[in-house]
Amino acid sequence: MDPINILEYEALAQARLERASWDYYQGGSEDETTLRENRAAFARIRLRPRVLVDSSVIDMKTTVMGTPVSMPILVAPTAAHGLAHPDGECATVRGVGAAHTLMVVSTVATRAATEVAKAATGPLWFQLYTHRSLEVTARLVQRAEESGYRALVLTADTPLLGRRERDLRNNFELVNDVSFANYRGEMDHPDKDRHRFDTWETVDWLRTQTKMPLLVKGILTAEDALLALDHGAHGIIVSNHGGRQLDGAIASIEALPEVVEAVAGRCEVLVDGGIRRGTDVLKALTLGARAVLVGRPILWGLTVNGAEGVHHVLELLRAELTLAMRLAGRPTLASIDRSLVKLS
Ligand code: FNR
């Protein structure tokens, strides 16, 4: 029987994956407080629906950083899809293309960014973890640009990995033919070999290395949003890395309003973390996000049914968002505004 929501995909994926892979995908850092908060914070937000609005026609097509997408739901960068499916990111990208939205491909993908681009039928952005050698980093960025990636996402919240205790307990490592393809030959292990600590100067430098628009991912405060603008970032992704970095960090949906307020329309603001329902997407749009990204649910779909599973997860979210917009009396993206939420 087909899953009727993405939480059913979660249960099916858990049953299929080896324990260590499941824990790697699912886990957060330390006490997993932020991981839980990402969901709990959505549950605290209540909607104020309007009635007797003609919602027969729903339009959710939009653009993000100039990239056209069929809905404001994108795929977040997540590492190591090869644990979920033998084709790894090449399977994921087919499912994402079928849903006519965009995928942010991780630096620590198990397939090379160039190979993923060949398998893609829709738009791609590239997520960057810098290498300690700027030369290697620049090559990686150039390769992404040359193979058609349309934006660069610098992940700023990961100077070091958070303490993910499930992985420590499992002695988690990528094995056999599942390994990090982008740095093959240049770096044995991205977590161990990276080091260099990025600063705002990294953002300045990156802007000189590419014509792609640059987004900074992992911002949770108004202060950093303003710095991102000062340093010429073209977009911001409000994120706590799915609760995998600083435990105790604020839920990303709670950080979103202050970032949106600080930015005041000067760049697009996206958000990820804990989005599991169409109503979560609606809440994020209401609080000023241009679009949302989903992380783990894509890995569940990929585990359960490859590219089709990824496509189905995205279609379930689209169907739920369509229904939520109808029930809220907000048939267009433009009609979704702050009056739709009551924060308590
Ligand atoms: C991530 N995330 C992540 N982020 C990033 O910028 N580069 C990466 O390589 C990864 N890798 C990664 C692996 C796994 C298994 C997970 C679960 C997450 C974070 C990701 O982009 C996103 O911020 C969160 O996953 C969003 O939260 P949800 O949707 O998983 O709750």
Coordinates of C-alpha atoms and ligand atoms in Angstrom, one line a residue:
M1 CA 0.0 0.0 0.0
D2 CA 1.3 3.5 -0.9
P3 CA 2.1 5.7 2.0
I4 CA -0.5 8.4 2.5
N5 CA 1.8 10.9 4.2
I6 CA 5.5 11.4 4.6
L7 CA 5.5 10.1 8.2
E8 CA 4.6 6.7 6.8
Y9 CA 7.7 6.9 4.6
E10 CA 9.7 7.5 7.8
A11 CA 8.4 4.3 9.3
L12 CA 9.0 2.3 6.1
A13 CA 12.5 3.7 5.7
Q14 CA 13.4 2.8 9.3
A15 CA 12.4 -0.8 8.7
R16 CA 14.6 -1.0 5.6
L17 CA 17.8 0.8 6.5
E18 CA 20.6 -0.7 8.5
R19 CA 20.7 0.7 12.0
A20 CA 23.9 2.8 11.6
S21 CA 22.6 4.4 8.4
W22 CA 19.2 5.1 9.9
D23 CA 20.9 6.7 12.9
Y24 CA 23.1 8.8 10.7
Y25 CA 20.2 10.1 8.7
Q26 CA 17.8 10.6 11.6
G27 CA 20.0 11.8 14.4
G28 CA 20.8 15.2 15.9
S29 CA 23.5 16.4 18.1
E30 CA 23.9 15.6 21.9
D31 CA 20.4 15.6 23.6
E32 CA 18.7 16.2 20.2
T33 CA 16.8 19.1 21.8
T34 CA 17.0 21.3 18.7
L35 CA 16.0 18.3 16.5
R36 CA 12.8 17.9 18.5
E37 CA 12.2 21.7 18.8
N38 CA 12.2 22.0 15.0
R39 CA 8.9 20.0 15.0
A40 CA 7.5 21.3 18.3
A41 CA 7.8 24.9 17.2
F42 CA 5.6 24.2 14.1
A43 CA 3.0 22.7 16.4
R44 CA 2.9 25.8 18.5
I45 CA 2.0 28.1 15.5
R46 CA -1.7 28.4 15.0
L47 CA -3.4 29.4 11.8
R48 CA -6.2 32.0 11.3
P49 CA -8.0 30.7 8.2
R50 CA -10.3 33.0 6.1
V51 CA -13.5 31.5 4.7
L52 CA -15.8 31.9 1.7
V53 CA -12.8 32.7 -0.6
D54 CA -12.9 31.1 -4.0
S55 CA -10.0 28.7 -3.9
S56 CA -10.9 26.6 -6.9
V57 CA -7.7 27.6 -8.7
I58 CA -4.4 27.2 -6.7
D59 CA -1.2 28.7 -8.1
M60 CA 2.0 27.9 -6.3
K61 CA 4.6 28.3 -9.1
T62 CA 7.4 30.6 -8.1
T63 CA 11.0 31.5 -8.5
V64 CA 13.9 31.2 -6.0
M65 CA 17.0 33.3 -6.7
G66 CA 15.7 33.5 -10.3
T67 CA 15.2 29.7 -10.7
P68 CA 11.7 28.8 -11.7
V69 CA 10.1 26.0 -9.6
S70 CA 6.6 24.4 -9.7
M71 CA 6.1 24.9 -5.9
P72 CA 7.9 26.6 -3.0
I73 CA 9.3 23.3 -1.7
L74 CA 12.9 22.5 -2.5
V75 CA 15.3 19.7 -1.6
A76 CA 17.9 20.5 1.1
P77 CA 21.5 19.3 0.7
T78 CA 22.0 16.1 2.6
A79 CA 25.1 13.9 2.5
A80 CA 25.6 10.3 1.4
H81 CA 22.5 9.3 -0.5
G82 CA 24.4 6.1 -1.4
L83 CA 23.4 4.7 1.9
A84 CA 19.8 4.8 0.9
H85 CA 20.1 3.7 -2.8
P86 CA 22.8 2.3 -5.0
D87 CA 22.4 5.1 -7.5
G88 CA 22.6 7.7 -4.7
E89 CA 22.1 11.3 -5.7
C90 CA 21.6 10.3 -9.3
A91 CA 18.3 8.6 -8.3
T92 CA 17.3 11.5 -6.0
V93 CA 17.7 14.0 -8.8
R94 CA 15.4 12.1 -11.1
G95 CA 12.6 12.2 -8.5
V96 CA 13.2 15.9 -7.9
G97 CA 13.1 16.6 -11.6
A98 CA 9.8 14.7 -12.0
A99 CA 8.3 17.0 -9.3
H100 CA 9.6 20.1 -11.2
T101 CA 11.5 21.5 -8.3
L102 CA 15.2 22.0 -7.5
M103 CA 17.7 20.0 -5.6
V104 CA 20.6 21.4 -3.6
V105 CA 23.4 18.9 -4.1
S106 CA 25.8 18.4 -1.1
T107 CA 29.6 18.7 -1.3
V108 CA 29.6 15.4 0.5
A109 CA 27.4 13.6 -2.0
T110 CA 28.3 10.0 -2.8
R111 CA 28.1 10.8 -6.5
A112 CA 30.2 13.6 -8.1
A113 CA 28.4 16.9 -8.7
T114 CA 29.2 16.6 -12.5
E115 CA 27.6 13.1 -12.6
V116 CA 24.5 14.3 -10.8
A117 CA 24.2 17.2 -13.2
K118 CA 24.1 14.7 -16.1
A119 CA 21.3 12.7 -14.5
A120 CA 19.3 15.9 -13.7
T121 CA 16.2 17.0 -15.6
G122 CA 15.6 20.1 -13.5
P123 CA 17.5 22.9 -11.9
L124 CA 20.4 22.3 -9.4
W125 CA 22.2 24.4 -6.8
F126 CA 25.5 23.4 -5.3
Q127 CA 26.1 23.3 -1.5
L128 CA 29.7 24.1 -0.5
Y129 CA 31.8 22.9 2.3
T130 CA 35.2 24.6 1.8
H131 CA 38.4 22.7 1.7
R132 CA 41.4 24.0 3.6
S133 CA 43.1 24.7 0.2
L134 CA 41.3 27.6 -1.5
E135 CA 42.6 26.2 -4.8
V136 CA 40.7 22.9 -4.3
T137 CA 37.6 24.9 -3.2
A138 CA 37.8 27.1 -6.2
R139 CA 38.1 24.1 -8.5
L140 CA 35.0 22.6 -7.0
V141 CA 33.0 25.8 -7.4
Q142 CA 34.2 26.1 -11.0
R143 CA 33.2 22.5 -11.8
A144 CA 29.7 23.1 -10.4
E145 CA 29.3 26.3 -12.4
E146 CA 30.5 24.7 -15.6
S147 CA 28.2 21.7 -15.2
G148 CA 25.1 24.0 -15.0
Y149 CA 24.5 24.5 -11.3
R150 CA 22.6 27.8 -10.9
A151 CA 23.4 28.9 -7.3
L152 CA 26.0 28.3 -4.7
V153 CA 25.0 27.6 -1.1
L154 CA 27.8 28.1 1.5
T155 CA 27.0 26.2 4.7
A156 CA 28.1 28.4 7.5
D157 CA 27.0 26.4 10.6
T158 CA 29.5 23.6 10.4
P159 CA 33.1 24.7 11.3
L160 CA 33.2 21.3 13.0
L161 CA 30.6 18.5 13.1
G162 CA 28.2 18.7 16.0
R163 CA 28.6 15.8 18.5
R164 CA 26.2 13.2 17.0
E165 CA 26.2 10.6 19.7
R166 CA 24.3 8.0 17.8
D167 CA 27.1 7.9 15.2
L168 CA 29.8 7.8 17.9
R169 CA 28.0 4.9 19.5
N170 CA 27.8 3.1 16.1
N171 CA 31.3 4.0 15.0
F172 CA 29.6 5.2 11.9
E173 CA 31.8 5.5 8.8
L174 CA 31.1 5.4 5.1
V175 CA 32.3 2.1 3.7
N176 CA 33.0 0.2 0.4
D177 CA 31.9 2.0 -2.7
V178 CA 29.8 4.6 -0.7
S179 CA 32.2 7.5 -0.3
F180 CA 32.5 11.2 -0.9
A181 CA 32.9 11.6 -4.7
N182 CA 33.5 15.3 -5.1
Y183 CA 36.8 15.4 -3.3
R184 CA 38.0 12.1 -4.6
G185 CA 41.8 12.2 -4.9
E186 CA 42.0 15.6 -3.3
M187 CA 40.7 14.8 0.2
D188 CA 40.4 11.5 2.0
H189 CA 37.7 12.5 4.4
P190 CA 35.8 15.8 4.2
D191 CA 35.3 16.0 8.0
K192 CA 38.9 15.3 8.9
D193 CA 40.6 17.0 6.0
R194 CA 38.6 20.2 5.7
H195 CA 40.1 22.4 8.2
R196 CA 40.1 25.9 7.7
F197 CA 37.6 27.9 9.6
D198 CA 35.5 30.0 7.3
T199 CA 34.7 33.6 8.1
W200 CA 32.8 36.4 6.5
E201 CA 35.9 36.9 4.3
T202 CA 35.2 33.5 2.8
V203 CA 31.9 35.0 1.6
D204 CA 33.7 37.9 0.0
W205 CA 36.2 35.6 -1.6
L206 CA 33.6 33.2 -3.0
R207 CA 31.8 36.1 -4.7
T208 CA 35.0 36.7 -6.7
Q209 CA 35.1 33.0 -7.7
T210 CA 31.7 32.6 -9.4
K211 CA 28.9 34.3 -11.2
M212 CA 26.4 32.1 -9.5
P213 CA 24.2 33.8 -6.9
L214 CA 25.5 33.0 -3.4
L215 CA 23.3 31.9 -0.5
V216 CA 24.5 31.6 3.1
K217 CA 22.9 28.6 4.9
G218 CA 22.7 28.2 8.6
I219 CA 21.8 31.7 9.8
L220 CA 19.6 32.0 12.9
T221 CA 19.9 35.6 14.0
A222 CA 19.1 39.1 12.7
E223 CA 22.7 40.1 13.4
D224 CA 24.1 37.5 11.0
A225 CA 21.4 38.2 8.4
L226 CA 22.7 41.8 8.3
L227 CA 26.3 40.7 8.0
A228 CA 25.3 38.3 5.2
L229 CA 23.8 41.3 3.3
D230 CA 26.9 43.5 4.1
H231 CA 29.1 40.8 2.6
G232 CA 27.0 40.6 -0.6
A233 CA 25.1 37.4 -0.1
H234 CA 22.3 37.1 -2.5
G235 CA 20.1 34.9 -0.3
I236 CA 19.8 33.4 3.2
I237 CA 18.8 30.0 4.4
V238 CA 17.6 30.0 7.9
S239 CA 18.6 26.7 9.3
N240 CA 20.0 24.8 12.3
H241 CA 21.2 22.0 10.1
G242 CA 18.2 19.8 11.1
G243 CA 19.4 19.9 14.7
R244 CA 22.7 18.3 13.9
Q245 CA 25.0 21.2 14.9
L246 CA 24.6 23.3 18.1
D247 CA 22.2 21.5 20.3
G248 CA 20.0 24.0 22.1
A249 CA 19.9 26.3 19.1
I250 CA 16.6 27.9 18.4
A251 CA 14.1 26.2 16.1
S252 CA 14.6 27.5 12.6
I253 CA 10.9 28.4 12.2
E254 CA 11.2 30.5 15.3
A255 CA 14.3 32.3 14.0
L256 CA 12.7 33.1 10.7
P257 CA 10.6 36.2 11.7
E258 CA 13.6 38.1 13.0
V259 CA 15.7 37.3 9.9
V260 CA 12.9 38.3 7.6
E261 CA 12.4 41.5 9.5
A262 CA 16.1 42.4 9.5
V263 CA 16.5 41.7 5.8
A264 CA 13.4 43.7 5.0
G265 CA 13.0 42.5 1.4
R266 CA 16.7 43.0 0.4
C267 CA 17.2 39.3 -0.4
E268 CA 15.2 36.1 -0.5
V269 CA 15.0 34.2 2.8
L270 CA 14.5 30.4 2.7
V271 CA 14.1 28.1 5.7
D272 CA 14.5 24.4 6.5
G273 CA 14.2 22.1 9.6
G274 CA 11.3 19.9 10.6
I275 CA 9.0 20.5 7.6
R276 CA 6.8 17.4 7.3
R277 CA 3.4 18.7 6.3
G278 CA 1.8 21.1 3.8
T279 CA 0.7 23.2 6.8
D280 CA 4.3 23.5 7.9
V281 CA 5.1 24.9 4.5
L282 CA 2.1 27.3 4.7
K283 CA 3.3 28.5 8.2
A284 CA 6.8 29.2 6.8
L285 CA 5.5 31.1 3.9
T286 CA 3.3 33.1 6.2
L287 CA 6.3 34.1 8.3
G288 CA 8.1 35.4 5.2
A289 CA 10.0 32.5 3.6
R290 CA 10.2 32.6 -0.1
A291 CA 10.4 28.8 -0.1
V292 CA 11.2 25.9 2.2
L293 CA 13.7 23.0 1.9
V294 CA 13.2 19.4 3.1
G295 CA 16.0 17.2 4.2
R296 CA 15.3 13.8 5.8
P297 CA 11.9 13.1 4.1
I298 CA 13.7 13.0 0.8
L299 CA 16.1 10.3 2.2
W300 CA 13.1 8.3 3.4
G301 CA 11.5 8.4 0.0
L302 CA 14.8 7.4 -1.6
T303 CA 15.2 4.5 0.8
V304 CA 11.7 3.2 0.2
N305 CA 11.3 3.6 -3.5
G306 CA 14.3 5.3 -5.2
A307 CA 13.5 8.2 -7.6
E308 CA 9.8 7.3 -7.4
G309 CA 9.8 7.5 -3.7
V310 CA 11.5 10.9 -3.8
H311 CA 8.9 12.1 -6.3
H312 CA 6.0 10.8 -4.3
V313 CA 7.3 12.5 -1.1
L314 CA 7.3 15.8 -2.9
E315 CA 3.9 15.2 -4.5
L316 CA 2.4 14.4 -1.0
L317 CA 3.8 17.7 0.3
R318 CA 2.4 19.5 -2.8
A319 CA -1.0 18.0 -2.3
E320 CA -1.1 18.9 1.4
L321 CA 0.0 22.5 0.6
T322 CA -2.7 22.8 -2.0
L323 CA -5.3 21.6 0.4
A324 CA -4.0 23.9 3.2
M325 CA -4.1 26.9 0.9
R326 CA -7.7 26.1 0.0
L327 CA -8.8 25.5 3.6
A328 CA -7.0 28.7 4.7
G329 CA -8.7 30.8 2.0
R330 CA -5.3 31.7 0.5
P331 CA -5.3 30.5 -3.1
T332 CA -2.1 32.3 -4.3
L333 CA 1.3 32.7 -2.8
A334 CA 0.7 36.5 -2.8
S335 CA -2.4 36.1 -0.6
I336 CA -0.3 34.3 2.2
D337 CA 0.6 37.0 4.7
R338 CA 1.3 37.5 8.4
S339 CA -2.4 37.8 9.3
L340 CA -2.6 34.0 8.7
V341 CA -0.7 33.1 11.9
K342 CA -1.3 33.6 15.6
L343 CA 1.9 33.1 17.5
S344 CA 1.4 31.9 21.0
Ligands
FNR1 C1 22.1 17.2 6.5 N1 22.3 18.6 6.3 C2 23.3 19.1 5.5 N2 23.4 20.4 5.2 C3 24.4 20.8 4.4 O1 24.5 22.0 4.2 N3 25.3 20.0 3.8 C4 25.2 18.6 4.0 O2 26.0 17.9 3.5 C5 24.2 18.1 4.9 N4 24.1 16.8 5.2 C6 23.1 16.3 5.9 C7 22.9 15.0 6.1 C8 21.8 14.5 6.7 C9 21.7 13.0 6.9 C10 20.8 15.4 7.3 C11 19.6 14.8 8.0 C12 21.0 16.7 7.1 C13 21.3 19.6 6.8 C14 20.1 19.8 5.7 O3 20.6 20.5 4.6 C15 18.9 20.5 6.3 O4 19.4 21.7 6.9 C16 18.1 19.7 7.3 O5 18.1 18.3 7.0 C17 16.7 20.2 7.4 O6 16.0 19.6 8.4 P1 15.0 18.3 8.1 O7 14.1 18.6 6.9 O8 15.9 17.1 7.9 O9 14.2 18.3 9.4

